[in-house]
Short mmCIF file of N, CA and C in Angstrom, two decimals:
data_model
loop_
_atom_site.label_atom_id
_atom_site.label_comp_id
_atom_site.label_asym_id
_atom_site.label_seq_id
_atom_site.Cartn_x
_atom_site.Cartn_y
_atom_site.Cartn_z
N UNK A 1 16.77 109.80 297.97
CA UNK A 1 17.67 108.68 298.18
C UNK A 1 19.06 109.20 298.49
N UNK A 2 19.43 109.98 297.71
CA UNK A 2 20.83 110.86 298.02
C UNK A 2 21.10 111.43 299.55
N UNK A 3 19.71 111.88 299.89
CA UNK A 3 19.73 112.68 300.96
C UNK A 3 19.61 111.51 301.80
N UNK A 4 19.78 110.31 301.82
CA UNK A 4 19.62 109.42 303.14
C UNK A 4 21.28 108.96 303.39
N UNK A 5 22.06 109.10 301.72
CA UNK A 5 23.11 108.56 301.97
C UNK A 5 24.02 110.10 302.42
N UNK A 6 23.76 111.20 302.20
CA UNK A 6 24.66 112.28 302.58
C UNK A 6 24.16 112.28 304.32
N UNK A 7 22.80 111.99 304.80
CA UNK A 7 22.66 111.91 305.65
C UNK A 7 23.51 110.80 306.98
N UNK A 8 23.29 109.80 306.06
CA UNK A 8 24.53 108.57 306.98
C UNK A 8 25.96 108.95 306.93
N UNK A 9 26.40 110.08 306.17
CA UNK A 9 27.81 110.23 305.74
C UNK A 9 28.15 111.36 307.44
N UNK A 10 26.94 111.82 307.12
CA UNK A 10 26.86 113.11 308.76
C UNK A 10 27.13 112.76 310.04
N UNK A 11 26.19 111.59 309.91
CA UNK A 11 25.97 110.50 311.03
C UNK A 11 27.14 109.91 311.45
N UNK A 12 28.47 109.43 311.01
CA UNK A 12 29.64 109.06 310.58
C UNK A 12 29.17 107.38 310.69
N UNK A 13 27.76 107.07 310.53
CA UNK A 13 27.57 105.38 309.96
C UNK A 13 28.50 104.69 309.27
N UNK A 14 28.99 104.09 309.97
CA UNK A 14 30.18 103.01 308.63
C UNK A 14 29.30 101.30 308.34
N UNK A 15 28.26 101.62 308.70
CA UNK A 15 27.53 100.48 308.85
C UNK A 15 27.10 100.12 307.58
N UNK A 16 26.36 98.94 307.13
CA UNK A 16 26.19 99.19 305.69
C UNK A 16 24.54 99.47 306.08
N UNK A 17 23.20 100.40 305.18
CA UNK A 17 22.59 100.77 305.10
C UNK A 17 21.59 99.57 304.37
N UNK A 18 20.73 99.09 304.74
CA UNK A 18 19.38 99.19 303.35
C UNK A 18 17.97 99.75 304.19
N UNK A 19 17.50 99.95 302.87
CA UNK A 19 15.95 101.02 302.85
C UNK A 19 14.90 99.55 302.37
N UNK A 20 14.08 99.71 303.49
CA UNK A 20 12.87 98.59 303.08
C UNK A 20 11.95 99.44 303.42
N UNK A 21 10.93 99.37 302.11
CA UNK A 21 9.38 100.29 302.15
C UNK A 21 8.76 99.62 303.15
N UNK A 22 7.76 100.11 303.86
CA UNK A 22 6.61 98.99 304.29
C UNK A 22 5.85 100.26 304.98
N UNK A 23 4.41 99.92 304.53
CA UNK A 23 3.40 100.56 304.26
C UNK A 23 3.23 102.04 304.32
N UNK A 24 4.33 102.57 302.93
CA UNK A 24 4.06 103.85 302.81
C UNK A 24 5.35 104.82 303.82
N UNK A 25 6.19 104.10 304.67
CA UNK A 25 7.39 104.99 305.48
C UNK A 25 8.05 104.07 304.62
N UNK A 26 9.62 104.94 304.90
CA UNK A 26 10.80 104.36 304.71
C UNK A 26 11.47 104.25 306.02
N UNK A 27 12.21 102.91 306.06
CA UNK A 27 12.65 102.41 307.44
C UNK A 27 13.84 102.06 306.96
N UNK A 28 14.78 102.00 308.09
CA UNK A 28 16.24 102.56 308.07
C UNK A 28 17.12 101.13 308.93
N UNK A 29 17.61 100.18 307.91
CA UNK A 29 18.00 98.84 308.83
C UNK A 29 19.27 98.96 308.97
N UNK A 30 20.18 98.79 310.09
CA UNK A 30 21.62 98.56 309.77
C UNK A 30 21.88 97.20 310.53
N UNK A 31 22.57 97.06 309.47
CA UNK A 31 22.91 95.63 309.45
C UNK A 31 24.49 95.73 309.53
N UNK A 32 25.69 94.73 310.20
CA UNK A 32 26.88 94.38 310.67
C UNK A 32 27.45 93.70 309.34
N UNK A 33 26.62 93.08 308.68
CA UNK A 33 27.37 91.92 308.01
C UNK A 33 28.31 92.72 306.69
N UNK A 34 28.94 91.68 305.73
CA UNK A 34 29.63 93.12 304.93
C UNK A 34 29.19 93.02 303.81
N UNK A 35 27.85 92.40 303.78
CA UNK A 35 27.16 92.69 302.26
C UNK A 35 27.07 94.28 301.87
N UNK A 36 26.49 93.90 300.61
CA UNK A 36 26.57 95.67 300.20
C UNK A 36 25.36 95.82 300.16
N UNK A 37 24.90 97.36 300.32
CA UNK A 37 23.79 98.36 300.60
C UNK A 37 23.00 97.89 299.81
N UNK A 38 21.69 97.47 300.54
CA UNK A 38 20.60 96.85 299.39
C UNK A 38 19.80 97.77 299.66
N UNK A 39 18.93 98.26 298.16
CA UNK A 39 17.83 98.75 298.44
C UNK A 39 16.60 98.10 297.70
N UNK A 40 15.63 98.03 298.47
CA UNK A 40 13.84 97.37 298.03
C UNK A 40 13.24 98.44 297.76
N UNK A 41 12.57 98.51 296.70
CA UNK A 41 11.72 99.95 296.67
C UNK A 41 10.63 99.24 295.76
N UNK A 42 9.56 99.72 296.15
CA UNK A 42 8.19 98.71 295.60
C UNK A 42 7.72 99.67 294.27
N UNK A 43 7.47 99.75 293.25
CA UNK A 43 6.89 100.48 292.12
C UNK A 43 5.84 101.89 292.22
N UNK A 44 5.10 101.27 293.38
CA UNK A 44 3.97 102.62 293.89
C UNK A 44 4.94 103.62 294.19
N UNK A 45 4.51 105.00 293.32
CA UNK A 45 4.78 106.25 293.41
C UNK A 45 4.62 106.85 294.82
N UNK A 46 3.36 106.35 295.35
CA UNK A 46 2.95 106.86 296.87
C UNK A 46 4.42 106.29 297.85
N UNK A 47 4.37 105.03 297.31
CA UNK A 47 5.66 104.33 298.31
C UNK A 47 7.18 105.07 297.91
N UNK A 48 7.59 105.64 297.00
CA UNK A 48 8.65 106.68 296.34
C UNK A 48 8.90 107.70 296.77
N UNK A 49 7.29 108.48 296.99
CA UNK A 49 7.56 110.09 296.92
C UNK A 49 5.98 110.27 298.35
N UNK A 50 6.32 109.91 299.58
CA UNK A 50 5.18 109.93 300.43
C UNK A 50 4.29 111.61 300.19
N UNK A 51 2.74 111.11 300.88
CA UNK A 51 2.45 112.71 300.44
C UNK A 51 2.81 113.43 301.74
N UNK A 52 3.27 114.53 301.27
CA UNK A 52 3.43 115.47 302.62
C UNK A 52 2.16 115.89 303.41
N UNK A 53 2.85 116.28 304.79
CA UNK A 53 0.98 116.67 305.05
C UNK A 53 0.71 117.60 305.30
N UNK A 54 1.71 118.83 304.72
CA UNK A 54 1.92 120.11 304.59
C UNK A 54 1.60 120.58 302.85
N UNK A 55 1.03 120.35 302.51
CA UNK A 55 0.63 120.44 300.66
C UNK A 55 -1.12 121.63 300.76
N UNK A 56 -0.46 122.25 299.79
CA UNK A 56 -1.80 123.15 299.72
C UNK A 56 -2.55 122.39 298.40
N UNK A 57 -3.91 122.21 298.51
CA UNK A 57 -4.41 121.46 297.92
C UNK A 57 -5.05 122.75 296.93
N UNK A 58 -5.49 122.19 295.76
CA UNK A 58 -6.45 123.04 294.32
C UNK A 58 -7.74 123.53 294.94
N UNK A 59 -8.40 122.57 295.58
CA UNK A 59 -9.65 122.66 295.80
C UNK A 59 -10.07 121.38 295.11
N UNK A 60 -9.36 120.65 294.89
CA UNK A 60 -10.51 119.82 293.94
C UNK A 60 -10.41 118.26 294.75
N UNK A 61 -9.58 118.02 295.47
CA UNK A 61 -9.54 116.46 296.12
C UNK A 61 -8.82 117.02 297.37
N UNK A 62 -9.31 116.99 298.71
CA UNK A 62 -8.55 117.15 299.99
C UNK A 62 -7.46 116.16 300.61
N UNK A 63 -8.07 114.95 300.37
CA UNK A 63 -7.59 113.79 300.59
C UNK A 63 -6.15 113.12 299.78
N UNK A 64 -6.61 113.38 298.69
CA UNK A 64 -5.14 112.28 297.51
C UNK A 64 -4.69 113.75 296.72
N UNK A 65 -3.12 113.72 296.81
CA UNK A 65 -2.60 115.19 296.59
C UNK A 65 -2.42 115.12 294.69
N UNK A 66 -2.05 113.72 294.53
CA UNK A 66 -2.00 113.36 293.21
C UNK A 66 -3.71 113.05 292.44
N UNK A 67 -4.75 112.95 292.74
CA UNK A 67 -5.59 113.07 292.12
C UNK A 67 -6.55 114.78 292.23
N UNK A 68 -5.74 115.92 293.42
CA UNK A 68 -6.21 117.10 293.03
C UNK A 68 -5.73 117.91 292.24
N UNK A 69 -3.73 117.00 292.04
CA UNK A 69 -3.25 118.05 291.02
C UNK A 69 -3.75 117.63 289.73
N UNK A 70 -3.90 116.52 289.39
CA UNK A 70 -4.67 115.45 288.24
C UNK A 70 -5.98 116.66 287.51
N UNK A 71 -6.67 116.75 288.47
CA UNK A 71 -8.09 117.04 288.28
C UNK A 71 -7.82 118.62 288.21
N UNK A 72 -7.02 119.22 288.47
CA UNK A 72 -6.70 120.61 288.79
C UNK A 72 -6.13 120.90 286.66
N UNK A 73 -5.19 120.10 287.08
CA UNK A 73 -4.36 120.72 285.29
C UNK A 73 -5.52 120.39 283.87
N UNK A 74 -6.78 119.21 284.27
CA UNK A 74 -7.44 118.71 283.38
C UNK A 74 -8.38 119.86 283.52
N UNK A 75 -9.08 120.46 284.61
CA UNK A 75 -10.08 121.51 284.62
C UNK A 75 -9.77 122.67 283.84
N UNK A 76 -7.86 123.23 283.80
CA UNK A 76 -7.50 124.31 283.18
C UNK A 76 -7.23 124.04 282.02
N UNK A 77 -6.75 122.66 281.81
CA UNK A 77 -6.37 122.81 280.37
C UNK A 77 -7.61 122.48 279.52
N UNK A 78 -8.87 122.32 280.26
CA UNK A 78 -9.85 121.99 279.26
C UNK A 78 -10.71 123.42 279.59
N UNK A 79 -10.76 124.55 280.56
CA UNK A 79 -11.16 125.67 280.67
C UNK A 79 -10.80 126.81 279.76
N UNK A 80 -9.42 126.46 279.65
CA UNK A 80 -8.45 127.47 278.32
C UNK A 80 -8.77 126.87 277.35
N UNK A 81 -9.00 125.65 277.05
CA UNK A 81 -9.00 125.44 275.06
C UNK A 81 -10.01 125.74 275.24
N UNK A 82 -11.50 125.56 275.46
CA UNK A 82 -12.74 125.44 274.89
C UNK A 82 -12.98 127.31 275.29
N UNK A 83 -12.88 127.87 276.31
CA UNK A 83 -13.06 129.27 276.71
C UNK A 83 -12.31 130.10 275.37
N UNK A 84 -10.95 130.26 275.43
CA UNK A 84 -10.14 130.90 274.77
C UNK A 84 -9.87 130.64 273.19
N UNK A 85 -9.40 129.57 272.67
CA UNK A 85 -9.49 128.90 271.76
C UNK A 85 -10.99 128.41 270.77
N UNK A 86 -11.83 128.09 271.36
CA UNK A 86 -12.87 127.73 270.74
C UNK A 86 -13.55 129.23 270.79
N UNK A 87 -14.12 129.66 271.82
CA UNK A 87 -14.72 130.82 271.93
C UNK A 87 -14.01 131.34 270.88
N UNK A 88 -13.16 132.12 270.68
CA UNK A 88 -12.62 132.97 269.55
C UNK A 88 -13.00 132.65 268.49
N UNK A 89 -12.45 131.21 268.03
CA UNK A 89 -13.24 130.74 266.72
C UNK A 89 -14.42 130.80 266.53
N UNK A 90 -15.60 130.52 267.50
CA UNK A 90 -16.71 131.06 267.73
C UNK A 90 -16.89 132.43 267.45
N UNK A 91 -16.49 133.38 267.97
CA UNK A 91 -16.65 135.17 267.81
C UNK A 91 -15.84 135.33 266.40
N UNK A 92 -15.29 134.64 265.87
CA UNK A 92 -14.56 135.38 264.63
C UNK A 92 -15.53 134.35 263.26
N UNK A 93 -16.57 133.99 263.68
CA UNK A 93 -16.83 133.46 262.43
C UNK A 93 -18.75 133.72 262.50
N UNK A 94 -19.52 135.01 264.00
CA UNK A 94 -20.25 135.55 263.94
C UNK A 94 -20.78 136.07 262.65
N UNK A 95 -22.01 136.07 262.24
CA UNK A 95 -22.25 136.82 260.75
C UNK A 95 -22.20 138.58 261.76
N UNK A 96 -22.34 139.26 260.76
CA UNK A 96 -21.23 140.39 261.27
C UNK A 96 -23.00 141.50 261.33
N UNK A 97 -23.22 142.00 262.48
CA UNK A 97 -24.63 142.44 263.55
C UNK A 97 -24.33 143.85 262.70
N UNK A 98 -23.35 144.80 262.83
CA UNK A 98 -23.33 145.92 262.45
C UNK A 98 -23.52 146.66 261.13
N UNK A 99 -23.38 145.40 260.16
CA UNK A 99 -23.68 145.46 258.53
C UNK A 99 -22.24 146.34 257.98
N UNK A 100 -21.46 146.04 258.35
CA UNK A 100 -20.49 147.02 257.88
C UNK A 100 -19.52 146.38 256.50
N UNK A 101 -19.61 145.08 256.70
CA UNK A 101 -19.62 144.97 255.15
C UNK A 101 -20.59 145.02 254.20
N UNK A 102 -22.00 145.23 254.60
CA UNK A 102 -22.88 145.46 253.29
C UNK A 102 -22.36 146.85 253.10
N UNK A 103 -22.19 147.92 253.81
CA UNK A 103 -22.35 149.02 254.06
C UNK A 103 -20.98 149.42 252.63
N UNK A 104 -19.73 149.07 253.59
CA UNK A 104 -18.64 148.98 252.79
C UNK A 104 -18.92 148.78 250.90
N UNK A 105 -20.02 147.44 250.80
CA UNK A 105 -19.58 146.72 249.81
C UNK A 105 -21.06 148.32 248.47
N UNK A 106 -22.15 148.68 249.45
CA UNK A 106 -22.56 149.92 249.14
C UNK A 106 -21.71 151.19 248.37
N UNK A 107 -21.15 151.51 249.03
CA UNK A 107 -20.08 152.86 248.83
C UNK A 107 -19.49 152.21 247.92
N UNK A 108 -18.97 150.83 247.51
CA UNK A 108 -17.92 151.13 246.49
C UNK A 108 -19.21 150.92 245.07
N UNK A 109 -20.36 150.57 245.28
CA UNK A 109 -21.30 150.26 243.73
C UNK A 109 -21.99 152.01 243.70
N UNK A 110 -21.76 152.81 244.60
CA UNK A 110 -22.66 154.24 244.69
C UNK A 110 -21.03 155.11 244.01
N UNK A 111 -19.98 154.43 244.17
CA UNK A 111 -18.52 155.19 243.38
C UNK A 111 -18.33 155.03 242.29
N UNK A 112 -18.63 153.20 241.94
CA UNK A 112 -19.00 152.84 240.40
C UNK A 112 -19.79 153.38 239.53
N UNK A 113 -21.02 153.89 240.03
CA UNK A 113 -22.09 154.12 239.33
C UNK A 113 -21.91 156.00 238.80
N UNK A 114 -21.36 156.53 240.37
CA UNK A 114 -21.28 158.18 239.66
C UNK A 114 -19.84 158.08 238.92
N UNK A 115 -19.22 156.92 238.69
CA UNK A 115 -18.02 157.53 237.56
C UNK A 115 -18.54 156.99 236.46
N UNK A 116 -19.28 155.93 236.38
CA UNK A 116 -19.84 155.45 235.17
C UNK A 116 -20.47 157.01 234.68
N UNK A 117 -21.13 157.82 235.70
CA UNK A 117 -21.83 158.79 235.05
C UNK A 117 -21.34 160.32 234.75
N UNK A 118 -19.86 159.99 235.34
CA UNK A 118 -19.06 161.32 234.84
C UNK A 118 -19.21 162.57 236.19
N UNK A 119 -20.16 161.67 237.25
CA UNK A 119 -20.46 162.76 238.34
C UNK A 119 -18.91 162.67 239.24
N UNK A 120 -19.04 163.86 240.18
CA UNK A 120 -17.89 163.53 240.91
C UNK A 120 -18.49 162.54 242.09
N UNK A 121 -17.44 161.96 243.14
CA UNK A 121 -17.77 160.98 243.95
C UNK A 121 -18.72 161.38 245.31
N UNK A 122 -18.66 163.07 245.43
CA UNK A 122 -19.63 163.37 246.83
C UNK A 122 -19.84 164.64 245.99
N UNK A 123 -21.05 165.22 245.85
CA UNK A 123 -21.47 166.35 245.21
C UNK A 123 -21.32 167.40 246.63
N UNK A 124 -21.17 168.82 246.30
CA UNK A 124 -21.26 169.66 247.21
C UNK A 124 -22.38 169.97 247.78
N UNK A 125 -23.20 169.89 246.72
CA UNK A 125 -25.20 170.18 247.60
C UNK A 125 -25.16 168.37 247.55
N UNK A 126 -24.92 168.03 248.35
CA UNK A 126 -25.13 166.96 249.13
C UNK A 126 -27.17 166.63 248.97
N UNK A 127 -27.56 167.34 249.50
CA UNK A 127 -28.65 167.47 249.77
C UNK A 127 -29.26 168.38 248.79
N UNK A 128 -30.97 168.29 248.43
CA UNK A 128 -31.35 169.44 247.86
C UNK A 128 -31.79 170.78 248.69
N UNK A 129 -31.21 171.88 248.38
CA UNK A 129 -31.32 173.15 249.36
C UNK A 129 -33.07 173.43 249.01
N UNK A 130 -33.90 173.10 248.08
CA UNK A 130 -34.90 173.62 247.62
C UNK A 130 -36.10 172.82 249.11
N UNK A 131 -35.62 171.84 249.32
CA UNK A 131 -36.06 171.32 250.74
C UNK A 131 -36.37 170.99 251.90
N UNK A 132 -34.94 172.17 252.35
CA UNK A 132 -34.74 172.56 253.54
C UNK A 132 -35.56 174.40 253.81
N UNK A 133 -35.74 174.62 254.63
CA UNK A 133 -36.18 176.09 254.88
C UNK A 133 -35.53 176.80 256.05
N UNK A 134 -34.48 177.30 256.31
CA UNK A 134 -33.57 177.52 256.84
C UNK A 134 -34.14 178.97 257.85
N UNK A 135 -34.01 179.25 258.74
CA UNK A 135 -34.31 180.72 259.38
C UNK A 135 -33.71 181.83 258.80
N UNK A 136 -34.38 182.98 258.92
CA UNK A 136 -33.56 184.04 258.18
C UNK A 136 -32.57 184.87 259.31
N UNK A 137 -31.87 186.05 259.06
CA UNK A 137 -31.30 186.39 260.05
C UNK A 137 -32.05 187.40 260.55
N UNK A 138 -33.35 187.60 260.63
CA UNK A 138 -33.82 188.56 261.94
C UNK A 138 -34.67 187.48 262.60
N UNK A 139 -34.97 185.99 262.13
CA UNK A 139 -35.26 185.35 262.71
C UNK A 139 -34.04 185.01 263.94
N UNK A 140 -33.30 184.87 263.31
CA UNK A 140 -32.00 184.16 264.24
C UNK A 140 -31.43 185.28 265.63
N UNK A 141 -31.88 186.08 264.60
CA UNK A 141 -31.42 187.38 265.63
C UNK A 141 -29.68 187.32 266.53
N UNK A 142 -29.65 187.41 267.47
CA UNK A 142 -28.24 187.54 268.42
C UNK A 142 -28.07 186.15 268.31
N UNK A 143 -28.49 184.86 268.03
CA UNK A 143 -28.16 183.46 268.35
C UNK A 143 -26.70 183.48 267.39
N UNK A 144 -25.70 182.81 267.97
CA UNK A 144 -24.55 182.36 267.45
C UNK A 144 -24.75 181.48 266.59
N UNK A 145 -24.34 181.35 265.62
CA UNK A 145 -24.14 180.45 264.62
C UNK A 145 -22.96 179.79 264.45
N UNK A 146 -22.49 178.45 264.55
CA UNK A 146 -21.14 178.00 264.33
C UNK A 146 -21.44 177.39 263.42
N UNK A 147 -20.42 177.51 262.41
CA UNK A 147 -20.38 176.58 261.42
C UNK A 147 -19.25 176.03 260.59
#
């Protein structure tokens, strides 16, 4: 609206101006008499703000620019809550596949039990040596051993 009256100011119009909608343009009356600048403007948004016909559309409506941006912000904002938001709550309340809290909750009743018994918490023969049968060293011969 501004830009019609900076526009008549260019023009050097001393005329008085009114704007009557009709079907979707705005039309430009000058009138002599010395009433003052009337303007009609009908409630439809389409009749306010015409669609351009230079608009890159979402993909989602080719035709009506206001029902692809419509359908465009409702697809994302309902793609992000339920994807991002729900999903998570979903993955964070999984019963847990790897057992790592039984595992956890293990080690601390196998710590309880050797202090109840005065043992230390990891014995050094881990294992019993009487079980294993190990190679001797002319078995092993030149093989490297790291250990």
């Amino acid at each position: 609206m501004s830009g019609l009256f900076r526009l008549r100011v260019l023009q050097g119009l001393t005329k008085n101006v009114s704007l009557v909608a009709r079907s979707k343009n705005l039309c430009r009356k000058i009138g002599t008499s010395s009433k003052k600048n009337v303007t009609e403007v009908t409630s439809s948004p389409e009749d306010l703000y015409p669609v351009k016909k230079n608009w890159v559309s979402w993909g989602f409506d080719t035709e009506d620019k206001r029902m692809d941006r419509h359908i465009a912000h409702l697809t994302f904002f309902v793609s992000v809550t339920v994807c991002l938001v729900l999903g998570s709550y979903y993955s964070m309340f999984l019963p847990n596949k790897n057992m790592i809290d039984w595992a956890q909750r293990e080690a601390y009743l196998e710590l309880r039990r050797r202090e109840e018994l005065g043992l230390p918490p990891v014995d050094s023969d881990y294992f019993d040596l009487s079980e294993f049968q190990l190679p001797t060293d002319e078995e092993l011969g030149d093989t490297e051993v790291i250990i």
